[in-house]
C-alpha cells in the first residue's frame, strides 16, 4: 500500500482537487493524506487569534470571508445537487461551529478545534468529489487514530493499532482518504502536529501500515539543489539519503517538514517527492543510501541567534560545557551549531523565547556576545575527511562572505556555515554560480 500526501496548493482550488482526484483514482490501494486548501490554516489562525483577543467583529468578518470562499469552491467543484448539498451541509456545520465561538468565552483548547477545520473540509470535499465521479473511497477521520503523547511525541503504538482497527471496522475501500496535521493529545482533546505537519502525518501513517512508499506531492519537482525562491537555475535532486534529506529539510528547504524523515527512516520506507503540476516528473527519491556527489545541495535557515561565551575558566577545565548545556536544557531550547576554542564556545539557537533567561544565567560563566538575524547555510555533499578538495571548493565559492561559525565533522555528508542574514542571498548566489551550476 502507498501513502500519498497532497499539500495545500495541490488542493488549493476546485480544479486542483479534480486534478488530485485523477491522480489517485486508479485501483492501486492507497491512503491519501490531505492538507487544508492553501491559505485556510492561516485564515483559521487569524480567526482564533481574534477570538482569543476578544475581537469578535474581526473574527466574524473573517468567518464570513471563509464561508464565501468555500461556497465558491463548492459551486465550482460539484456537478450534482446531491453532492453539492452534502458538501454545503458539511461546511454549514463548520461555519456554525466557528460562529458559535464568537459569543462564548474562548479557551485555548478551542484554538486547536478551529485550526482542525481546514483539513476536515478539504478531505470531505475530496471524499464527496470522488463519490460523485463514481470512485469508491473511505474517509477515515485522523482524530480516530492519530495521537500524540504527553510530550507531544507521536504515540506509535496507539496510531498503529487504531488505524488498523479503523481500516478493519469500516471494511475500507482500497482508496482511503484522511486528514494530515490534526490529531488528539493524550487527554483526547483535538490537537495538531504543528504547522506544516501534514507531511509528518503521512510518514506516521506510512510507518503504521508499513507502506511500500510515502509520496509527498507539492508544487515543485522535488528537492532542489538551492533555494529556487532566491536564486535562478536551480536543479531538482533525483536521489537523497534519509540523513541528507533530514539535514536539508531542517535547515530550510521548505518542501518537506523536517520531522517527516524519521518515521520513514525507522521503518525503511522510501519517500518520494512529486509535483502535482508535473506528475510525470520522477521527483526526488529518498532512501537509505544515495549516490555520493561532491556537493549536492544547499539550504538556508534564517532567524538564527548566535551566542558566544568567553571564559578563562574554560581553560583546561572539564565540566564547563555541561554547565552551559544544562542552561539550555533547563529552558527547553535546542542548540543547532556549536564551535569551541580553548577559552570560548559559540552556539546557535532558533527559538529565542527564553533568550533573556538563558543569557542571564550564562553571564555567571563569562562575557557574552549575542548576534541576532543570522542564517545557517547548510551544504550536503561528500565531506568525508579524505575529500578535503570538496571543502576547499565550498570555501572558495564563498570567498568574500564573512563567516561567523563553521560546523564540520559532525557527519560526513554535511558542512554548515553561519553568516549574517543580510549576506544570505549573496552566499547562495555565489554557491550557485561558482559550484552547484558548474559541476
Ligand atoms: N494545514 C496545515 C498548515 O498549513 C498543515 C499542513 O499543510 O501541512 O500548516
Ligand atoms: Mg507543507
JSON list of C-alpha atoms in Angstrom, two decimals, residues 13-220:
[
{"chain": "A", "resi": 13, "resn": "UNK", "atom": "CA", "xyz": [-8.98, 25.18, -5.79]},
{"chain": "A", "resi": 14, "resn": "UNK", "atom": "CA", "xyz": [-11.85, 23.14, -7.24]},
{"chain": "A", "resi": 15, "resn": "UNK", "atom": "CA", "xyz": [-9.83, 22.36, -10.36]},
{"chain": "A", "resi": 16, "resn": "UNK", "atom": "CA", "xyz": [-6.78, 21.33, -8.33]},
{"chain": "A", "resi": 17, "resn": "UNK", "atom": "CA", "xyz": [-8.99, 18.99, -6.26]},
{"chain": "A", "resi": 18, "resn": "UNK", "atom": "CA", "xyz": [-10.19, 17.44, -9.53]},
{"chain": "A", "resi": 19, "resn": "UNK", "atom": "CA", "xyz": [-6.56, 17.02, -10.68]},
{"chain": "A", "resi": 20, "resn": "UNK", "atom": "CA", "xyz": [-5.68, 15.20, -7.47]},
{"chain": "A", "resi": 21, "resn": "UNK", "atom": "CA", "xyz": [-8.81, 13.06, -7.95]},
{"chain": "A", "resi": 22, "resn": "UNK", "atom": "CA", "xyz": [-7.39, 11.98, -11.33]},
{"chain": "A", "resi": 23, "resn": "UNK", "atom": "CA", "xyz": [-4.03, 11.13, -9.78]},
{"chain": "A", "resi": 24, "resn": "UNK", "atom": "CA", "xyz": [-5.46, 8.91, -7.05]},
{"chain": "A", "resi": 25, "resn": "UNK", "atom": "CA", "xyz": [-8.44, 7.19, -8.64]},
{"chain": "A", "resi": 26, "resn": "UNK", "atom": "CA", "xyz": [-6.63, 4.14, -10.11]},
{"chain": "A", "resi": 27, "resn": "UNK", "atom": "CA", "xyz": [-7.22, 0.80, -8.41]},
{"chain": "A", "resi": 28, "resn": "UNK", "atom": "CA", "xyz": [-3.91, 0.66, -6.54]},
{"chain": "A", "resi": 29, "resn": "UNK", "atom": "CA", "xyz": [-4.55, 0.54, -2.76]},
{"chain": "A", "resi": 30, "resn": "UNK", "atom": "CA", "xyz": [-3.54, 3.75, -1.04]},
{"chain": "A", "resi": 31, "resn": "UNK", "atom": "CA", "xyz": [-4.05, 6.11, 1.87]},
{"chain": "A", "resi": 32, "resn": "UNK", "atom": "CA", "xyz": [-4.41, 9.71, 0.70]},
{"chain": "A", "resi": 33, "resn": "UNK", "atom": "CA", "xyz": [-3.48, 12.36, 3.26]},
{"chain": "A", "resi": 34, "resn": "UNK", "atom": "CA", "xyz": [-4.64, 15.91, 2.58]},
{"chain": "A", "resi": 35, "resn": "UNK", "atom": "CA", "xyz": [-3.67, 19.35, 3.88]},
{"chain": "A", "resi": 36, "resn": "UNK", "atom": "CA", "xyz": [-6.16, 22.17, 4.15]},
{"chain": "A", "resi": 37, "resn": "UNK", "atom": "CA", "xyz": [-6.72, 24.22, 0.97]},
{"chain": "A", "resi": 38, "resn": "UNK", "atom": "CA", "xyz": [-3.88, 26.75, 0.74]},
{"chain": "A", "resi": 39, "resn": "UNK", "atom": "CA", "xyz": [-4.44, 29.83, 2.87]},
{"chain": "A", "resi": 40, "resn": "UNK", "atom": "CA", "xyz": [-7.11, 28.20, 5.01]},
{"chain": "A", "resi": 41, "resn": "UNK", "atom": "CA", "xyz": [-4.97, 27.35, 8.05]},
{"chain": "A", "resi": 42, "resn": "UNK", "atom": "CA", "xyz": [-3.63, 30.93, 8.09]},
{"chain": "A", "resi": 43, "resn": "UNK", "atom": "CA", "xyz": [-7.21, 32.21, 7.98]},
{"chain": "A", "resi": 44, "resn": "UNK", "atom": "CA", "xyz": [-8.17, 29.90, 10.84]},
{"chain": "A", "resi": 45, "resn": "UNK", "atom": "CA", "xyz": [-5.19, 31.16, 12.85]},
{"chain": "A", "resi": 46, "resn": "UNK", "atom": "CA", "xyz": [-6.47, 34.70, 12.26]},
{"chain": "A", "resi": 47, "resn": "UNK", "atom": "CA", "xyz": [-9.95, 33.72, 13.47]},
{"chain": "A", "resi": 48, "resn": "UNK", "atom": "CA", "xyz": [-8.63, 32.04, 16.57]},
{"chain": "A", "resi": 49, "resn": "UNK", "atom": "CA", "xyz": [-6.29, 34.99, 17.35]},
{"chain": "A", "resi": 50, "resn": "UNK", "atom": "CA", "xyz": [-9.18, 37.43, 17.06]},
{"chain": "A", "resi": 51, "resn": "UNK", "atom": "CA", "xyz": [-11.37, 35.26, 19.28]},
{"chain": "A", "resi": 52, "resn": "UNK", "atom": "CA", "xyz": [-8.58, 34.96, 21.80]},
{"chain": "A", "resi": 53, "resn": "UNK", "atom": "CA", "xyz": [-8.18, 38.73, 21.92]},
{"chain": "A", "resi": 54, "resn": "UNK", "atom": "CA", "xyz": [-11.95, 39.21, 22.21]},
{"chain": "A", "resi": 55, "resn": "UNK", "atom": "CA", "xyz": [-12.09, 40.98, 18.83]},
{"chain": "A", "resi": 56, "resn": "UNK", "atom": "CA", "xyz": [-15.43, 39.46, 17.91]},
{"chain": "A", "resi": 57, "resn": "UNK", "atom": "CA", "xyz": [-16.31, 41.64, 14.92]},
{"chain": "A", "resi": 58, "resn": "UNK", "atom": "CA", "xyz": [-12.94, 40.97, 13.39]},
{"chain": "A", "resi": 59, "resn": "UNK", "atom": "CA", "xyz": [-13.38, 37.19, 13.89]},
{"chain": "A", "resi": 60, "resn": "UNK", "atom": "CA", "xyz": [-16.88, 37.29, 12.43]},
{"chain": "A", "resi": 61, "resn": "UNK", "atom": "CA", "xyz": [-15.71, 39.20, 9.35]},
{"chain": "A", "resi": 62, "resn": "UNK", "atom": "CA", "xyz": [-13.01, 36.61, 8.63]},
{"chain": "A", "resi": 63, "resn": "UNK", "atom": "CA", "xyz": [-15.51, 33.76, 9.16]},
{"chain": "A", "resi": 64, "resn": "UNK", "atom": "CA", "xyz": [-17.84, 35.37, 6.58]},
{"chain": "A", "resi": 65, "resn": "UNK", "atom": "CA", "xyz": [-14.95, 35.64, 4.11]},
{"chain": "A", "resi": 66, "resn": "UNK", "atom": "CA", "xyz": [-14.03, 31.99, 4.62]},
{"chain": "A", "resi": 67, "resn": "UNK", "atom": "CA", "xyz": [-17.66, 30.93, 4.25]},
{"chain": "A", "resi": 68, "resn": "UNK", "atom": "CA", "xyz": [-17.93, 32.83, 0.95]},
{"chain": "A", "resi": 69, "resn": "UNK", "atom": "CA", "xyz": [-14.69, 31.29, -0.33]},
{"chain": "A", "resi": 70, "resn": "UNK", "atom": "CA", "xyz": [-15.86, 27.76, 0.42]},
{"chain": "A", "resi": 71, "resn": "UNK", "atom": "CA", "xyz": [-19.28, 28.42, -1.12]},
{"chain": "A", "resi": 72, "resn": "UNK", "atom": "CA", "xyz": [-17.40, 29.36, -4.31]},
{"chain": "A", "resi": 73, "resn": "UNK", "atom": "CA", "xyz": [-15.34, 26.15, -4.20]},
{"chain": "A", "resi": 74, "resn": "UNK", "atom": "CA", "xyz": [-18.49, 24.04, -3.74]},
{"chain": "A", "resi": 75, "resn": "UNK", "atom": "CA", "xyz": [-20.16, 25.77, -6.68]},
{"chain": "A", "resi": 76, "resn": "UNK", "atom": "CA", "xyz": [-17.15, 25.03, -8.90]},
{"chain": "A", "resi": 77, "resn": "UNK", "atom": "CA", "xyz": [-16.41, 21.52, -7.69]},
{"chain": "A", "resi": 78, "resn": "UNK", "atom": "CA", "xyz": [-19.72, 19.68, -7.67]},
{"chain": "A", "resi": 79, "resn": "UNK", "atom": "CA", "xyz": [-21.92, 19.00, -10.65]},
{"chain": "A", "resi": 80, "resn": "UNK", "atom": "CA", "xyz": [-24.86, 17.32, -8.94]},
{"chain": "A", "resi": 81, "resn": "UNK", "atom": "CA", "xyz": [-27.30, 18.65, -6.35]},
{"chain": "A", "resi": 82, "resn": "UNK", "atom": "CA", "xyz": [-26.78, 15.55, -4.26]},
{"chain": "A", "resi": 83, "resn": "UNK", "atom": "CA", "xyz": [-23.10, 16.22, -3.58]},
{"chain": "A", "resi": 84, "resn": "UNK", "atom": "CA", "xyz": [-23.42, 20.00, -3.63]},
{"chain": "A", "resi": 85, "resn": "UNK", "atom": "CA", "xyz": [-25.90, 19.65, -0.79]},
{"chain": "A", "resi": 86, "resn": "UNK", "atom": "CA", "xyz": [-23.74, 17.17, 1.13]},
{"chain": "A", "resi": 87, "resn": "UNK", "atom": "CA", "xyz": [-20.67, 19.42, 0.90]},
{"chain": "A", "resi": 88, "resn": "UNK", "atom": "CA", "xyz": [-22.70, 22.55, 1.74]},
{"chain": "A", "resi": 89, "resn": "UNK", "atom": "CA", "xyz": [-24.16, 20.87, 4.79]},
{"chain": "A", "resi": 90, "resn": "UNK", "atom": "CA", "xyz": [-20.70, 19.93, 5.99]},
{"chain": "A", "resi": 91, "resn": "UNK", "atom": "CA", "xyz": [-19.37, 23.49, 5.54]},
{"chain": "A", "resi": 92, "resn": "UNK", "atom": "CA", "xyz": [-22.53, 24.89, 7.15]},
{"chain": "A", "resi": 93, "resn": "UNK", "atom": "CA", "xyz": [-21.71, 22.82, 10.25]},
{"chain": "A", "resi": 94, "resn": "UNK", "atom": "CA", "xyz": [-18.13, 24.12, 10.32]},
{"chain": "A", "resi": 95, "resn": "UNK", "atom": "CA", "xyz": [-19.22, 27.75, 9.94]},
{"chain": "A", "resi": 96, "resn": "UNK", "atom": "CA", "xyz": [-21.91, 27.31, 12.61]},
{"chain": "A", "resi": 97, "resn": "UNK", "atom": "CA", "xyz": [-19.27, 25.92, 14.97]},
{"chain": "A", "resi": 98, "resn": "UNK", "atom": "CA", "xyz": [-16.96, 28.89, 14.29]},
{"chain": "A", "resi": 99, "resn": "UNK", "atom": "CA", "xyz": [-19.78, 31.41, 14.68]},
{"chain": "A", "resi": 100, "resn": "UNK", "atom": "CA", "xyz": [-20.89, 29.79, 17.93]},
{"chain": "A", "resi": 101, "resn": "UNK", "atom": "CA", "xyz": [-17.44, 30.52, 19.38]},
{"chain": "A", "resi": 102, "resn": "UNK", "atom": "CA", "xyz": [-17.79, 34.25, 18.73]},
{"chain": "A", "resi": 103, "resn": "UNK", "atom": "CA", "xyz": [-20.21, 34.76, 21.61]},
{"chain": "A", "resi": 104, "resn": "UNK", "atom": "CA", "xyz": [-18.64, 32.36, 24.08]},
{"chain": "A", "resi": 105, "resn": "UNK", "atom": "CA", "xyz": [-15.53, 32.73, 26.22]},
{"chain": "A", "resi": 106, "resn": "UNK", "atom": "CA", "xyz": [-12.61, 31.38, 24.16]},
{"chain": "A", "resi": 107, "resn": "UNK", "atom": "CA", "xyz": [-10.44, 28.65, 25.68]},
{"chain": "A", "resi": 108, "resn": "UNK", "atom": "CA", "xyz": [-7.02, 27.63, 24.40]},
{"chain": "A", "resi": 109, "resn": "UNK", "atom": "CA", "xyz": [-8.35, 24.13, 23.72]},
{"chain": "A", "resi": 110, "resn": "UNK", "atom": "CA", "xyz": [-10.77, 25.65, 21.19]},
{"chain": "A", "resi": 111, "resn": "UNK", "atom": "CA", "xyz": [-7.89, 27.11, 19.20]},
{"chain": "A", "resi": 112, "resn": "UNK", "atom": "CA", "xyz": [-6.94, 23.58, 18.10]},
{"chain": "A", "resi": 113, "resn": "UNK", "atom": "CA", "xyz": [-10.54, 22.83, 17.16]},
{"chain": "A", "resi": 114, "resn": "UNK", "atom": "CA", "xyz": [-10.60, 25.96, 14.98]},
{"chain": "A", "resi": 115, "resn": "UNK", "atom": "CA", "xyz": [-7.30, 25.01, 13.30]},
{"chain": "A", "resi": 116, "resn": "UNK", "atom": "CA", "xyz": [-8.55, 21.48, 12.54]},
{"chain": "A", "resi": 117, "resn": "UNK", "atom": "CA", "xyz": [-11.39, 22.66, 10.29]},
{"chain": "A", "resi": 118, "resn": "UNK", "atom": "CA", "xyz": [-9.26, 23.23, 7.16]},
{"chain": "A", "resi": 119, "resn": "UNK", "atom": "CA", "xyz": [-8.18, 19.59, 6.81]},
{"chain": "A", "resi": 120, "resn": "UNK", "atom": "CA", "xyz": [-11.67, 18.40, 7.78]},
{"chain": "A", "resi": 121, "resn": "UNK", "atom": "CA", "xyz": [-13.21, 20.43, 4.95]},
{"chain": "A", "resi": 122, "resn": "UNK", "atom": "CA", "xyz": [-10.64, 19.54, 2.26]},
{"chain": "A", "resi": 123, "resn": "UNK", "atom": "CA", "xyz": [-10.96, 15.80, 2.95]},
{"chain": "A", "resi": 124, "resn": "UNK", "atom": "CA", "xyz": [-14.77, 15.94, 2.90]},
{"chain": "A", "resi": 125, "resn": "UNK", "atom": "CA", "xyz": [-14.59, 17.74, -0.45]},
{"chain": "A", "resi": 126, "resn": "UNK", "atom": "CA", "xyz": [-12.27, 15.07, -1.87]},
{"chain": "A", "resi": 127, "resn": "UNK", "atom": "CA", "xyz": [-14.41, 12.25, -0.46]},
{"chain": "A", "resi": 128, "resn": "UNK", "atom": "CA", "xyz": [-17.61, 13.67, -2.00]},
{"chain": "A", "resi": 129, "resn": "UNK", "atom": "CA", "xyz": [-15.93, 14.60, -5.25]},
{"chain": "A", "resi": 130, "resn": "UNK", "atom": "CA", "xyz": [-14.65, 11.04, -5.78]},
{"chain": "A", "resi": 131, "resn": "UNK", "atom": "CA", "xyz": [-18.05, 9.58, -4.95]},
{"chain": "A", "resi": 132, "resn": "UNK", "atom": "CA", "xyz": [-19.68, 11.98, -7.37]},
{"chain": "A", "resi": 133, "resn": "UNK", "atom": "CA", "xyz": [-17.42, 10.84, -10.22]},
{"chain": "A", "resi": 134, "resn": "UNK", "atom": "CA", "xyz": [-18.03, 7.20, -9.28]},
{"chain": "A", "resi": 135, "resn": "UNK", "atom": "CA", "xyz": [-14.82, 6.38, -7.41]},
{"chain": "A", "resi": 136, "resn": "UNK", "atom": "CA", "xyz": [-15.48, 4.40, -4.21]},
{"chain": "A", "resi": 137, "resn": "UNK", "atom": "CA", "xyz": [-13.41, 5.61, -1.25]},
{"chain": "A", "resi": 138, "resn": "UNK", "atom": "CA", "xyz": [-13.50, 5.61, 2.54]},
{"chain": "A", "resi": 139, "resn": "UNK", "atom": "CA", "xyz": [-12.95, 8.68, 4.69]},
{"chain": "A", "resi": 140, "resn": "UNK", "atom": "CA", "xyz": [-11.22, 7.71, 7.93]},
{"chain": "A", "resi": 141, "resn": "UNK", "atom": "CA", "xyz": [-11.03, 10.60, 10.41]},
{"chain": "A", "resi": 142, "resn": "UNK", "atom": "CA", "xyz": [-7.48, 11.22, 11.62]},
{"chain": "A", "resi": 143, "resn": "UNK", "atom": "CA", "xyz": [-8.97, 12.11, 15.01]},
{"chain": "A", "resi": 144, "resn": "UNK", "atom": "CA", "xyz": [-9.88, 8.41, 15.37]},
{"chain": "A", "resi": 145, "resn": "UNK", "atom": "CA", "xyz": [-6.29, 7.18, 15.16]},
{"chain": "A", "resi": 146, "resn": "UNK", "atom": "CA", "xyz": [-3.65, 9.96, 15.12]},
{"chain": "A", "resi": 147, "resn": "UNK", "atom": "CA", "xyz": [-2.42, 10.77, 18.60]},
{"chain": "A", "resi": 148, "resn": "UNK", "atom": "CA", "xyz": [0.47, 12.39, 20.47]},
{"chain": "A", "resi": 149, "resn": "UNK", "atom": "CA", "xyz": [1.59, 11.54, 24.00]},
{"chain": "A", "resi": 150, "resn": "UNK", "atom": "CA", "xyz": [2.07, 13.86, 26.95]},
{"chain": "A", "resi": 151, "resn": "UNK", "atom": "CA", "xyz": [5.38, 15.13, 25.49]},
{"chain": "A", "resi": 152, "resn": "UNK", "atom": "CA", "xyz": [3.74, 15.90, 22.16]},
{"chain": "A", "resi": 153, "resn": "UNK", "atom": "CA", "xyz": [5.51, 12.94, 20.53]},
{"chain": "A", "resi": 154, "resn": "UNK", "atom": "CA", "xyz": [3.60, 10.51, 18.29]},
{"chain": "A", "resi": 155, "resn": "UNK", "atom": "CA", "xyz": [2.04, 7.60, 20.16]},
{"chain": "A", "resi": 156, "resn": "UNK", "atom": "CA", "xyz": [3.26, 4.99, 17.66]},
{"chain": "A", "resi": 157, "resn": "UNK", "atom": "CA", "xyz": [1.53, 2.03, 19.30]},
{"chain": "A", "resi": 158, "resn": "UNK", "atom": "CA", "xyz": [-1.82, 3.82, 19.51]},
{"chain": "A", "resi": 159, "resn": "UNK", "atom": "CA", "xyz": [-1.59, 5.04, 15.91]},
{"chain": "A", "resi": 160, "resn": "UNK", "atom": "CA", "xyz": [-0.73, 1.60, 14.53]},
{"chain": "A", "resi": 161, "resn": "UNK", "atom": "CA", "xyz": [-3.48, -0.23, 16.39]},
{"chain": "A", "resi": 162, "resn": "UNK", "atom": "CA", "xyz": [-6.20, 2.32, 15.93]},
{"chain": "A", "resi": 163, "resn": "UNK", "atom": "CA", "xyz": [-5.55, 2.86, 12.25]},
{"chain": "A", "resi": 164, "resn": "UNK", "atom": "CA", "xyz": [-5.58, -0.91, 11.65]},
{"chain": "A", "resi": 165, "resn": "UNK", "atom": "CA", "xyz": [-8.84, -1.14, 13.62]},
{"chain": "A", "resi": 166, "resn": "UNK", "atom": "CA", "xyz": [-10.46, 1.70, 11.68]},
{"chain": "A", "resi": 167, "resn": "UNK", "atom": "CA", "xyz": [-9.49, 0.12, 8.35]},
{"chain": "A", "resi": 168, "resn": "UNK", "atom": "CA", "xyz": [-10.86, -3.24, 9.51]},
{"chain": "A", "resi": 169, "resn": "UNK", "atom": "CA", "xyz": [-14.06, -1.85, 11.09]},
{"chain": "A", "resi": 170, "resn": "UNK", "atom": "CA", "xyz": [-15.03, 0.22, 8.10]},
{"chain": "A", "resi": 171, "resn": "UNK", "atom": "CA", "xyz": [-14.18, -2.53, 5.64]},
{"chain": "A", "resi": 172, "resn": "UNK", "atom": "CA", "xyz": [-12.39, 0.32, 3.93]},
{"chain": "A", "resi": 173, "resn": "UNK", "atom": "CA", "xyz": [-12.22, 0.57, 0.16]},
{"chain": "A", "resi": 174, "resn": "UNK", "atom": "CA", "xyz": [-8.76, 0.42, -1.42]},
{"chain": "A", "resi": 175, "resn": "UNK", "atom": "CA", "xyz": [-8.80, 4.19, -1.54]},
{"chain": "A", "resi": 176, "resn": "UNK", "atom": "CA", "xyz": [-8.68, 5.73, 1.94]},
{"chain": "A", "resi": 177, "resn": "UNK", "atom": "CA", "xyz": [-8.80, 9.48, 2.49]},
{"chain": "A", "resi": 178, "resn": "UNK", "atom": "CA", "xyz": [-7.69, 11.09, 5.76]},
{"chain": "A", "resi": 179, "resn": "UNK", "atom": "CA", "xyz": [-6.57, 14.40, 7.21]},
{"chain": "A", "resi": 180, "resn": "UNK", "atom": "CA", "xyz": [-2.97, 15.47, 7.66]},
{"chain": "A", "resi": 181, "resn": "UNK", "atom": "CA", "xyz": [-1.89, 17.75, 10.52]},
{"chain": "A", "resi": 182, "resn": "UNK", "atom": "CA", "xyz": [-4.68, 17.00, 13.00]},
{"chain": "A", "resi": 183, "resn": "UNK", "atom": "CA", "xyz": [-4.53, 14.57, 15.90]},
{"chain": "A", "resi": 184, "resn": "UNK", "atom": "CA", "xyz": [-5.59, 14.14, 19.50]},
{"chain": "A", "resi": 185, "resn": "UNK", "atom": "CA", "xyz": [-3.37, 14.64, 22.53]},
{"chain": "A", "resi": 186, "resn": "UNK", "atom": "CA", "xyz": [-3.00, 12.32, 25.50]},
{"chain": "A", "resi": 187, "resn": "UNK", "atom": "CA", "xyz": [-6.18, 13.77, 27.06]},
{"chain": "A", "resi": 188, "resn": "UNK", "atom": "CA", "xyz": [-8.13, 13.00, 23.92]},
{"chain": "A", "resi": 189, "resn": "UNK", "atom": "CA", "xyz": [-8.50, 16.70, 23.02]},
{"chain": "A", "resi": 190, "resn": "UNK", "atom": "CA", "xyz": [-8.16, 17.88, 19.43]},
{"chain": "A", "resi": 191, "resn": "UNK", "atom": "CA", "xyz": [-4.57, 18.89, 18.75]},
{"chain": "A", "resi": 192, "resn": "UNK", "atom": "CA", "xyz": [-2.20, 19.12, 15.78]},
{"chain": "A", "resi": 193, "resn": "UNK", "atom": "CA", "xyz": [1.31, 18.17, 14.67]},
{"chain": "A", "resi": 194, "resn": "UNK", "atom": "CA", "xyz": [2.32, 21.84, 14.32]},
{"chain": "A", "resi": 195, "resn": "UNK", "atom": "CA", "xyz": [2.29, 23.97, 11.19]},
{"chain": "A", "resi": 196, "resn": "UNK", "atom": "CA", "xyz": [3.26, 22.10, 8.07]},
{"chain": "A", "resi": 197, "resn": "UNK", "atom": "CA", "xyz": [2.67, 18.83, 9.92]},
{"chain": "A", "resi": 198, "resn": "UNK", "atom": "CA", "xyz": [0.69, 17.05, 7.19]},
{"chain": "A", "resi": 199, "resn": "UNK", "atom": "CA", "xyz": [3.92, 15.60, 5.81]},
{"chain": "A", "resi": 200, "resn": "UNK", "atom": "CA", "xyz": [4.61, 14.20, 9.24]},
{"chain": "A", "resi": 201, "resn": "UNK", "atom": "CA", "xyz": [1.10, 12.66, 9.36]},
{"chain": "A", "resi": 202, "resn": "UNK", "atom": "CA", "xyz": [1.82, 10.92, 6.05]},
{"chain": "A", "resi": 203, "resn": "UNK", "atom": "CA", "xyz": [5.10, 9.49, 7.36]},
{"chain": "A", "resi": 204, "resn": "UNK", "atom": "CA", "xyz": [3.48, 8.30, 10.60]},
{"chain": "A", "resi": 205, "resn": "UNK", "atom": "CA", "xyz": [0.70, 6.63, 8.64]},
{"chain": "A", "resi": 206, "resn": "UNK", "atom": "CA", "xyz": [3.24, 5.08, 6.27]},
{"chain": "A", "resi": 207, "resn": "UNK", "atom": "CA", "xyz": [5.16, 3.70, 9.23]},
{"chain": "A", "resi": 208, "resn": "UNK", "atom": "CA", "xyz": [1.96, 2.42, 10.90]},
{"chain": "A", "resi": 209, "resn": "UNK", "atom": "CA", "xyz": [0.73, 0.49, 7.86]},
{"chain": "A", "resi": 210, "resn": "UNK", "atom": "CA", "xyz": [4.23, -0.48, 6.67]},
{"chain": "A", "resi": 211, "resn": "UNK", "atom": "CA", "xyz": [3.62, 1.26, 3.36]},
{"chain": "A", "resi": 212, "resn": "UNK", "atom": "CA", "xyz": [5.70, 0.45, 0.28]},
{"chain": "A", "resi": 213, "resn": "UNK", "atom": "CA", "xyz": [6.27, 4.14, -0.37]},
{"chain": "A", "resi": 214, "resn": "UNK", "atom": "CA", "xyz": [5.36, 7.52, 1.13]},
{"chain": "A", "resi": 215, "resn": "UNK", "atom": "CA", "xyz": [4.74, 10.13, -1.54]},
{"chain": "A", "resi": 216, "resn": "UNK", "atom": "CA", "xyz": [4.69, 13.83, -0.72]},
{"chain": "A", "resi": 217, "resn": "UNK", "atom": "CA", "xyz": [3.04, 15.78, -3.55]},
{"chain": "A", "resi": 218, "resn": "UNK", "atom": "CA", "xyz": [3.72, 19.53, -3.71]},
{"chain": "A", "resi": 219, "resn": "UNK", "atom": "CA", "xyz": [4.09, 22.15, -6.41]},
{"chain": "A", "resi": 220, "resn": "UNK", "atom": "CA", "xyz": [7.77, 21.67, -7.29]}
]
